[in-house]
């Protein structure tokens, strides 16, 4: 089944007994898990909302194993209450205690799982900058952020070094989930196994060294850097980190949070390196190392660039709409980005040339009226003066997800649509009927 050279390398790392246990997992189905989105969950008892069994992921807060094939079609998935994530991929962010006011940079972020996991710990003072160089993959990530209702986020699309140089000595946490040879994903992605070679491993390692080097300049004194991959090769894991540490005496390898220790094995050369294997805990392969930059934090120079101001006319039209529609809002958060009106803390830096999206897209000013965007409903639906809350067994919920108008007795105007109290989307109430504004690309098929 395996390339003989790959077997030889894994035997060297795991030993004969460990390697046999690892191989035995390939006859089993890959486990699945999701994280509950704390931004939308509130006090909801998630276990009561699903008619299939949930089993807690022990090292990750609000995460559960599940076995259900149609999770992507579930209304609460549409509403962003849950994010499906490979359980091993939850390990790296679980190695550190994230403070609510952290400023975080996720360097190679798409589809956004680690960014979303990290941002779930932040309050209104923290923010995350998530970067993805691929123009196609950044669209996927932005869609996930929109669905999950993330507010304090900036999404960029550029080379890691370009972003990092604009934020030198700035971030409390930098995540480098580096592109790799994918050895940890062989069970889920057999094609990766067919294409494996030692030459590719070495090629990946060189690229990873460059990314880590570029990203490191953005870590503040006393700040942290997570380096992770979904592969097993020493060259791409311990080798990359040790090479970096040999040239950067201002960084040191530190111990991860205890919660991950029982579900990972020590890495090669240090128990501060952590390796996640499918025969140790349910999931695929993952490597993680937590580094800290020595020195004290200081106030970095203010980062230039930010969302632009609206014209007086645009601001009046926008604020009039929000006053009619929302319970409360902060006028200082209303900014302009590209052609859209966005809602973002003015203290959050937005590098104009490389930013794909930022904050919450509220909508567009068109001539003399305001056209709301789906993200306004998804991220701020609970602030709407007019809300309709549909239970999971209400047939109108399925109709709404199909893009159909639904009947609901409510005052005319813009309304947010909730699925079991979780913000899903929006619509416009007209004489007892809700005109559907759920995006066409998200609707379920008839």
Coordinates of C-alpha atoms in Angstrom, one line a residue:
X1 CA 0.0 0.0 0.0
X2 CA 2.8 2.5 0.9
X3 CA 5.8 3.6 -1.0
X4 CA 8.7 1.5 0.5
X5 CA 10.7 4.6 1.2
X6 CA 7.8 6.1 3.1
X7 CA 7.4 2.9 5.1
X8 CA 11.1 3.0 6.0
X9 CA 10.8 6.6 7.2
X10 CA 7.7 6.0 9.3
X11 CA 9.3 2.9 10.9
X12 CA 12.2 5.0 11.9
X13 CA 9.9 7.6 13.5
X14 CA 7.3 5.2 15.1
X15 CA 9.0 1.9 15.6
X16 CA 7.6 -1.4 14.4
X17 CA 4.7 -1.6 16.8
X18 CA 3.7 2.1 16.3
X19 CA 3.8 1.8 12.6
X20 CA 1.6 -1.4 12.6
X21 CA -0.9 0.5 14.7
X22 CA -0.8 3.4 12.3
X23 CA -1.3 1.2 9.3
X24 CA -4.3 -0.5 10.9
X25 CA -6.2 2.8 10.9
X26 CA -6.3 2.9 7.1
X27 CA -9.0 0.2 7.2
X28 CA -11.2 2.4 9.3
X29 CA -13.4 5.3 8.2
X30 CA -11.9 8.8 8.7
X31 CA -13.6 10.4 11.7
X32 CA -15.4 13.7 11.4
X33 CA -15.8 16.6 13.8
X34 CA -17.2 20.1 14.0
X35 CA -16.6 23.1 16.3
X36 CA -19.5 25.1 17.7
X37 CA -19.3 28.7 16.8
X38 CA -19.3 30.7 20.0
X39 CA -20.1 33.9 18.2
X40 CA -23.5 32.5 17.3
X41 CA -24.2 29.8 19.9
X42 CA -25.1 32.0 22.9
X43 CA -26.6 29.7 25.6
X44 CA -27.8 27.1 23.0
X45 CA -27.5 23.5 24.2
X46 CA -26.0 22.1 20.9
X47 CA -26.4 18.5 21.9
X48 CA -30.2 18.9 21.8
X49 CA -30.3 20.3 18.3
X50 CA -29.1 17.3 16.4
X51 CA -30.7 13.9 15.9
X52 CA -27.3 12.1 15.7
X53 CA -24.8 11.3 18.4
X54 CA -22.2 13.9 19.4
X55 CA -19.0 13.0 21.3
X56 CA -16.7 15.8 22.7
X57 CA -13.3 16.3 21.2
X58 CA -11.3 16.3 24.5
X59 CA -8.6 18.7 23.6
X60 CA -10.7 21.4 21.9
X61 CA -13.4 23.5 23.5
X62 CA -16.9 23.2 21.9
X63 CA -15.8 20.5 19.4
X64 CA -17.6 17.2 18.8
X65 CA -17.1 14.1 16.8
X66 CA -20.1 13.1 14.7
X67 CA -21.1 10.6 12.0
X68 CA -23.7 12.1 9.7
X69 CA -23.3 12.4 5.9
X70 CA -25.5 15.4 5.2
X71 CA -24.1 17.9 7.7
X72 CA -23.5 20.5 5.0
X73 CA -27.2 20.7 4.2
X74 CA -28.2 21.1 7.9
X75 CA -29.9 24.5 8.6
X76 CA -27.5 25.1 11.5
X77 CA -24.6 24.6 9.2
X78 CA -26.1 27.1 6.8
X79 CA -26.5 29.4 9.8
X80 CA -22.9 29.2 10.8
X81 CA -23.5 27.6 14.2
X82 CA -21.0 24.8 13.3
X83 CA -17.8 24.6 11.3
X84 CA -16.7 21.1 10.1
X85 CA -13.0 20.7 10.8
X86 CA -10.7 17.7 10.7
X87 CA -10.1 16.8 14.4
X88 CA -6.3 16.7 14.1
X89 CA -6.3 20.2 12.6
X90 CA -7.8 21.5 15.8
X91 CA -4.6 20.5 17.7
X92 CA -2.2 23.4 16.8
X93 CA -4.5 26.2 18.0
X94 CA -5.3 24.1 21.1
X95 CA -1.6 24.3 22.1
X96 CA -1.9 27.9 23.3
X97 CA -4.2 29.9 25.6
X98 CA -5.5 32.7 23.4
X99 CA -6.3 35.9 25.3
X100 CA -9.5 37.8 24.3
X101 CA -7.5 40.9 23.1
X102 CA -4.9 39.1 21.0
X103 CA -4.0 40.4 17.6
X104 CA -3.5 37.3 15.4
X105 CA -2.0 36.7 11.9
X106 CA -2.9 33.5 10.1
X107 CA -0.4 33.3 7.2
X108 CA -1.7 30.5 5.0
X109 CA -5.2 30.5 6.2
X110 CA -7.7 29.1 3.7
X111 CA -10.2 27.5 4.1
X112 CA -10.1 29.3 7.5
X113 CA -10.5 26.5 10.1
X114 CA -7.6 27.5 12.3
X115 CA -8.4 31.2 11.9
X116 CA -12.0 30.6 12.9
X117 CA -10.9 28.5 15.9
X118 CA -8.5 31.2 17.1
X119 CA -11.0 34.0 16.5
X120 CA -13.6 32.3 18.7
X121 CA -11.6 33.3 21.8
X122 CA -11.4 37.0 20.9
X123 CA -13.5 39.8 22.2
X124 CA -14.2 43.2 20.6
X125 CA -10.7 44.3 21.3
X126 CA -8.9 41.5 19.5
X127 CA -8.8 40.9 15.8
X128 CA -7.5 38.4 13.3
X129 CA -5.8 39.0 9.9
X130 CA -6.1 35.9 7.7
X131 CA -4.1 35.7 4.6
X132 CA -4.4 33.4 1.6
X133 CA -2.3 34.0 -1.6
X134 CA -4.6 31.9 -3.9
X135 CA -7.3 34.1 -5.5
X136 CA -9.7 31.1 -5.6
X137 CA -9.0 29.8 -2.1
X138 CA -9.4 33.3 -0.5
X139 CA -13.0 33.4 -1.9
X140 CA -13.7 30.2 -0.1
X141 CA -12.3 31.5 3.2
X142 CA -14.2 34.8 2.9
X143 CA -17.4 32.8 2.4
X144 CA -16.7 30.8 5.6
X145 CA -16.0 34.0 7.6
X146 CA -19.3 35.4 6.3
X147 CA -21.3 32.3 7.3
X148 CA -19.7 32.2 10.7
X149 CA -20.5 35.9 11.5
X150 CA -16.9 36.9 12.2
X151 CA -16.7 40.7 12.8
X152 CA -13.2 41.7 13.8
X153 CA -11.3 40.2 10.8
X154 CA -9.3 41.4 7.9
X155 CA -8.7 39.0 5.0
X156 CA -5.7 39.6 2.7
X157 CA -4.5 37.9 -0.4
X158 CA -0.7 38.3 -0.9
X159 CA 2.6 36.6 -0.2
X160 CA 3.3 36.1 3.5
X161 CA 6.4 38.3 3.4
X162 CA 4.5 41.2 1.9
X163 CA 1.9 41.2 4.7
X164 CA 4.4 40.5 7.5
X165 CA 6.6 43.5 6.5
X166 CA 3.6 45.8 7.0
X167 CA 3.1 44.5 10.5
X168 CA 6.6 44.1 12.0
X169 CA 6.7 43.4 15.7
X170 CA 2.9 43.6 15.8
X171 CA 1.1 40.4 16.5
X172 CA 0.5 38.5 19.7
X173 CA 0.1 35.3 17.8
X174 CA 1.2 34.3 14.3
X175 CA 0.0 30.9 12.8
X176 CA 2.1 29.3 10.1
X177 CA 0.1 26.3 8.9
X178 CA 2.5 25.6 6.1
X179 CA 1.8 23.9 2.8
X180 CA 3.3 20.5 3.0
X181 CA 3.6 17.0 1.5
X182 CA 0.4 15.9 3.1
X183 CA 1.5 12.6 4.6
X184 CA -1.0 13.0 7.4
X185 CA -3.8 13.1 5.0
X186 CA -3.0 9.9 3.1
X187 CA -6.1 8.1 4.4
X188 CA -8.5 10.8 3.3
X189 CA -6.6 11.7 0.1
X190 CA -5.1 8.6 -1.6
X191 CA -3.9 10.7 -4.5
X192 CA -1.4 12.3 -2.2
X193 CA 0.0 8.9 -1.3
X194 CA 0.5 8.1 -5.0
X195 CA 2.3 11.4 -5.7
X196 CA 4.6 11.1 -2.6
X197 CA 8.4 11.3 -3.1
X198 CA 11.3 12.3 -1.0
X199 CA 12.2 15.0 -3.5
X200 CA 8.8 16.5 -2.9
X201 CA 9.3 16.4 0.8
X202 CA 12.6 18.3 0.5
X203 CA 11.0 20.8 -1.9
X204 CA 8.2 21.5 0.7
X205 CA 10.7 21.9 3.5
X206 CA 12.6 24.6 1.6
X207 CA 9.3 26.5 0.9
X208 CA 8.3 26.1 4.6
X209 CA 11.6 27.6 5.8
X210 CA 10.9 30.7 3.6
X211 CA 7.4 31.1 4.9
X212 CA 8.4 30.8 8.5
X213 CA 11.3 33.2 8.0
X214 CA 9.0 35.7 6.4
X215 CA 6.2 35.4 9.0
X216 CA 8.5 35.7 12.0
X217 CA 9.1 39.4 11.7
X218 CA 5.5 40.2 12.5
X219 CA 5.6 38.5 16.0
X220 CA 5.9 41.1 18.8
X221 CA 8.3 40.7 21.8
X222 CA 6.7 38.1 24.1
X223 CA 4.4 37.0 21.4
X224 CA 3.9 33.5 20.0
X225 CA 4.2 31.6 16.8
X226 CA 2.5 28.3 16.0
X227 CA 4.2 26.3 13.2
X228 CA 2.1 23.3 12.0
X229 CA 1.8 20.9 9.1
X230 CA -0.4 17.9 8.2
X231 CA 2.6 15.8 7.4
X232 CA 5.0 13.4 9.3
X233 CA 8.4 14.0 7.7
X234 CA 11.1 15.3 10.1
X235 CA 12.5 17.5 7.3
X236 CA 9.2 19.5 7.1
X237 CA 8.5 19.5 10.9
X238 CA 11.3 19.4 13.5
X239 CA 13.9 20.1 10.8
X240 CA 12.2 23.4 9.7
X241 CA 11.8 24.6 13.3
X242 CA 15.3 23.7 14.4
X243 CA 16.7 25.4 11.3
X244 CA 14.8 28.5 12.2
X245 CA 15.8 28.5 15.8
X246 CA 19.5 28.1 14.9
X247 CA 19.3 31.4 13.1
X248 CA 16.9 33.2 15.5
X249 CA 18.1 33.2 19.1
X250 CA 15.3 35.6 20.0
X251 CA 12.8 32.7 19.6
X252 CA 12.5 29.6 21.8
X253 CA 10.5 26.4 21.7
X254 CA 8.0 26.4 24.6
X255 CA 5.7 23.7 26.0
X256 CA 2.1 23.5 24.7
X257 CA -1.0 23.5 26.8
X258 CA -1.5 20.3 28.8
X259 CA -4.8 19.5 27.2
X260 CA -3.1 18.2 24.0
X261 CA -0.5 16.0 25.7
X262 CA -2.6 12.9 26.2
X263 CA -3.7 12.9 22.5
X264 CA -0.4 13.5 20.8
X265 CA 3.1 12.0 20.9
X266 CA 6.4 13.7 21.5
X267 CA 8.2 14.9 18.4
X268 CA 11.7 13.9 17.3
X269 CA 14.2 15.4 19.7
X270 CA 11.9 17.2 22.1
X271 CA 8.6 16.6 23.9
X272 CA 7.7 20.2 23.2
X273 CA 7.1 19.2 19.6
X274 CA 3.8 17.5 19.3
X275 CA 2.7 14.9 16.7
X276 CA -0.9 13.8 16.2
X277 CA -1.4 10.4 14.7
X278 CA -4.7 8.5 13.8
X279 CA -3.7 5.5 16.0
X280 CA -3.3 7.8 19.0
X281 CA -6.5 9.8 18.8
X282 CA -9.3 9.9 16.2
X283 CA -8.3 12.1 13.3
X284 CA -5.6 12.4 10.6
X285 CA -2.0 13.5 10.9
X286 CA -0.7 16.8 12.3
X287 CA 2.5 18.3 13.6
X288 CA 2.6 21.4 15.9
X289 CA 5.3 23.5 17.5
X290 CA 4.8 26.5 19.7
X291 CA 7.5 29.2 19.7
X292 CA 7.8 32.3 21.8
X293 CA 9.7 35.5 20.9
X294 CA 11.9 36.7 23.7
X295 CA 11.7 40.2 25.0
X296 CA 9.0 42.5 26.2
X297 CA 6.0 43.8 24.3
X298 CA 6.1 47.4 23.3
X299 CA 3.7 49.7 21.4
X300 CA 4.4 49.2 17.7
X301 CA 4.2 52.1 15.3
X302 CA 0.6 52.7 14.1
X303 CA 0.1 50.7 11.0
X304 CA -0.8 52.9 8.0
X305 CA -3.9 52.2 5.9
X306 CA -7.5 51.6 6.8
X307 CA -11.0 51.5 5.6
X308 CA -12.0 54.8 3.9
X309 CA -14.5 57.4 5.0
X310 CA -18.0 57.7 3.4
X311 CA -19.2 60.8 1.7
X312 CA -21.7 62.9 3.8
X313 CA -24.5 61.6 1.6
X314 CA -23.4 58.0 1.8
X315 CA -23.1 58.2 5.6
X316 CA -26.6 59.8 6.0
X317 CA -28.2 57.1 3.9
X318 CA -26.4 54.3 5.7
X319 CA -27.1 55.7 9.2
X320 CA -30.7 56.3 8.4
X321 CA -31.1 52.7 7.3
X322 CA -29.3 51.3 10.4
X323 CA -31.3 53.5 12.8
X324 CA -34.5 52.1 11.2
X325 CA -33.2 48.5 11.2
X326 CA -30.9 47.9 14.2
X327 CA -31.3 48.2 17.9
X328 CA -27.9 49.8 18.2
X329 CA -24.7 50.5 16.3
X330 CA -21.5 52.5 16.6
X331 CA -21.3 55.2 13.9
X332 CA -17.5 55.3 14.2
X333 CA -17.4 51.7 12.9
X334 CA -19.1 52.6 9.6
X335 CA -16.4 52.8 6.8
X336 CA -16.1 52.4 3.1
X337 CA -14.1 49.5 1.5
X338 CA -14.1 49.2 -2.3
X339 CA -17.7 49.7 -3.3
X340 CA -19.2 48.5 0.0
X341 CA -20.1 50.0 3.3
X342 CA -18.4 48.0 6.1
X343 CA -18.6 47.9 9.9
X344 CA -15.2 47.6 11.4
X345 CA -13.4 49.0 14.5
X346 CA -11.5 52.0 13.3
X347 CA -8.5 50.9 15.3
X348 CA -8.1 47.7 13.2
X349 CA -5.5 48.3 10.4
X350 CA -6.6 47.5 6.9
X351 CA -3.7 47.4 4.3
X352 CA -5.5 48.7 1.2
X353 CA -3.6 47.2 -1.7
X354 CA -3.7 43.6 -0.4
X355 CA -7.0 43.4 1.5
X356 CA -9.7 41.2 0.1
X357 CA -12.4 42.0 2.7
X358 CA -12.6 43.5 6.2
X359 CA -15.1 43.6 9.0
X360 CA -18.8 43.1 8.3
X361 CA -20.0 44.1 4.8
X362 CA -23.1 46.0 5.6
X363 CA -24.2 46.7 2.0
X364 CA -24.1 49.3 -0.8
X365 CA -25.4 52.8 -1.2
X366 CA -27.2 52.8 -4.5
X367 CA -28.3 56.2 -5.7
X368 CA -30.5 57.3 -2.8
X369 CA -31.1 54.1 -1.0
X370 CA -29.2 51.4 1.0
X371 CA -29.1 47.8 -0.2
X372 CA -28.1 45.4 2.7
X373 CA -25.6 42.6 2.2
X374 CA -26.1 39.1 3.4
X375 CA -23.2 39.5 5.9
X376 CA -25.2 42.1 7.8
X377 CA -27.9 39.5 8.5
X378 CA -25.4 36.7 9.3
X379 CA -23.1 38.7 11.7
X380 CA -25.6 41.2 13.2
X381 CA -29.0 39.5 12.9
X382 CA -29.5 39.5 16.6
X383 CA -29.4 43.3 16.6
X384 CA -32.3 43.7 14.2
X385 CA -35.4 45.3 15.5
X386 CA -37.5 42.9 13.5
X387 CA -36.6 39.2 13.7
X388 CA -38.3 36.0 12.7
X389 CA -37.2 32.8 14.5
X390 CA -38.0 29.6 12.8
X391 CA -37.8 26.2 14.6
X392 CA -35.9 23.4 12.9
X393 CA -39.1 21.5 12.2
X394 CA -40.9 24.6 10.7
X395 CA -41.4 23.8 7.0
X396 CA -40.9 27.6 6.3
X397 CA -37.2 27.1 7.2
X398 CA -36.6 24.7 4.3
X399 CA -38.6 27.0 2.0
X400 CA -36.4 30.0 3.0
X401 CA -33.2 28.0 2.4
X402 CA -34.5 27.2 -1.1
X403 CA -34.9 30.9 -1.8
X404 CA -38.7 31.0 -1.6
X405 CA -40.8 33.8 -0.1
X406 CA -42.5 32.7 3.2
X407 CA -45.5 33.9 5.1
X408 CA -44.9 35.6 8.5
X409 CA -47.0 38.1 10.3
X410 CA -44.7 40.9 11.1
X411 CA -44.4 44.7 10.5
X412 CA -43.2 45.7 7.1
X413 CA -39.4 46.3 6.7
X414 CA -36.1 44.5 6.7
X415 CA -36.0 41.5 9.0
X416 CA -33.4 39.0 10.1
X417 CA -34.2 35.3 9.8
X418 CA -33.1 33.0 12.6
X419 CA -32.9 29.2 12.6
X420 CA -33.6 28.1 16.2
X421 CA -32.3 31.5 17.4
X422 CA -29.2 31.4 15.2
X423 CA -28.7 34.1 12.7
X424 CA -29.2 32.7 9.2
X425 CA -30.1 35.4 6.7
X426 CA -32.5 38.1 6.0
X427 CA -35.5 39.3 4.0
X428 CA -38.0 42.1 3.5
X429 CA -41.4 41.9 5.1
X430 CA -44.2 43.1 2.8
X431 CA -47.8 42.7 3.9
X432 CA -47.3 39.4 5.8
X433 CA -44.8 37.9 3.3
X434 CA -41.0 37.7 3.7
X435 CA -39.3 38.5 0.4
X436 CA -36.3 36.2 0.3
X437 CA -32.8 37.7 0.3
X438 CA -30.8 34.6 1.0
X439 CA -28.0 34.5 -1.6
X440 CA -28.6 32.4 -4.6
X441 CA -25.3 30.7 -4.4
X442 CA -26.1 29.4 -0.9
X443 CA -29.6 28.1 -1.5
X444 CA -30.4 24.4 -1.3
X445 CA -31.5 22.8 -4.5
X446 CA -35.2 21.9 -5.0

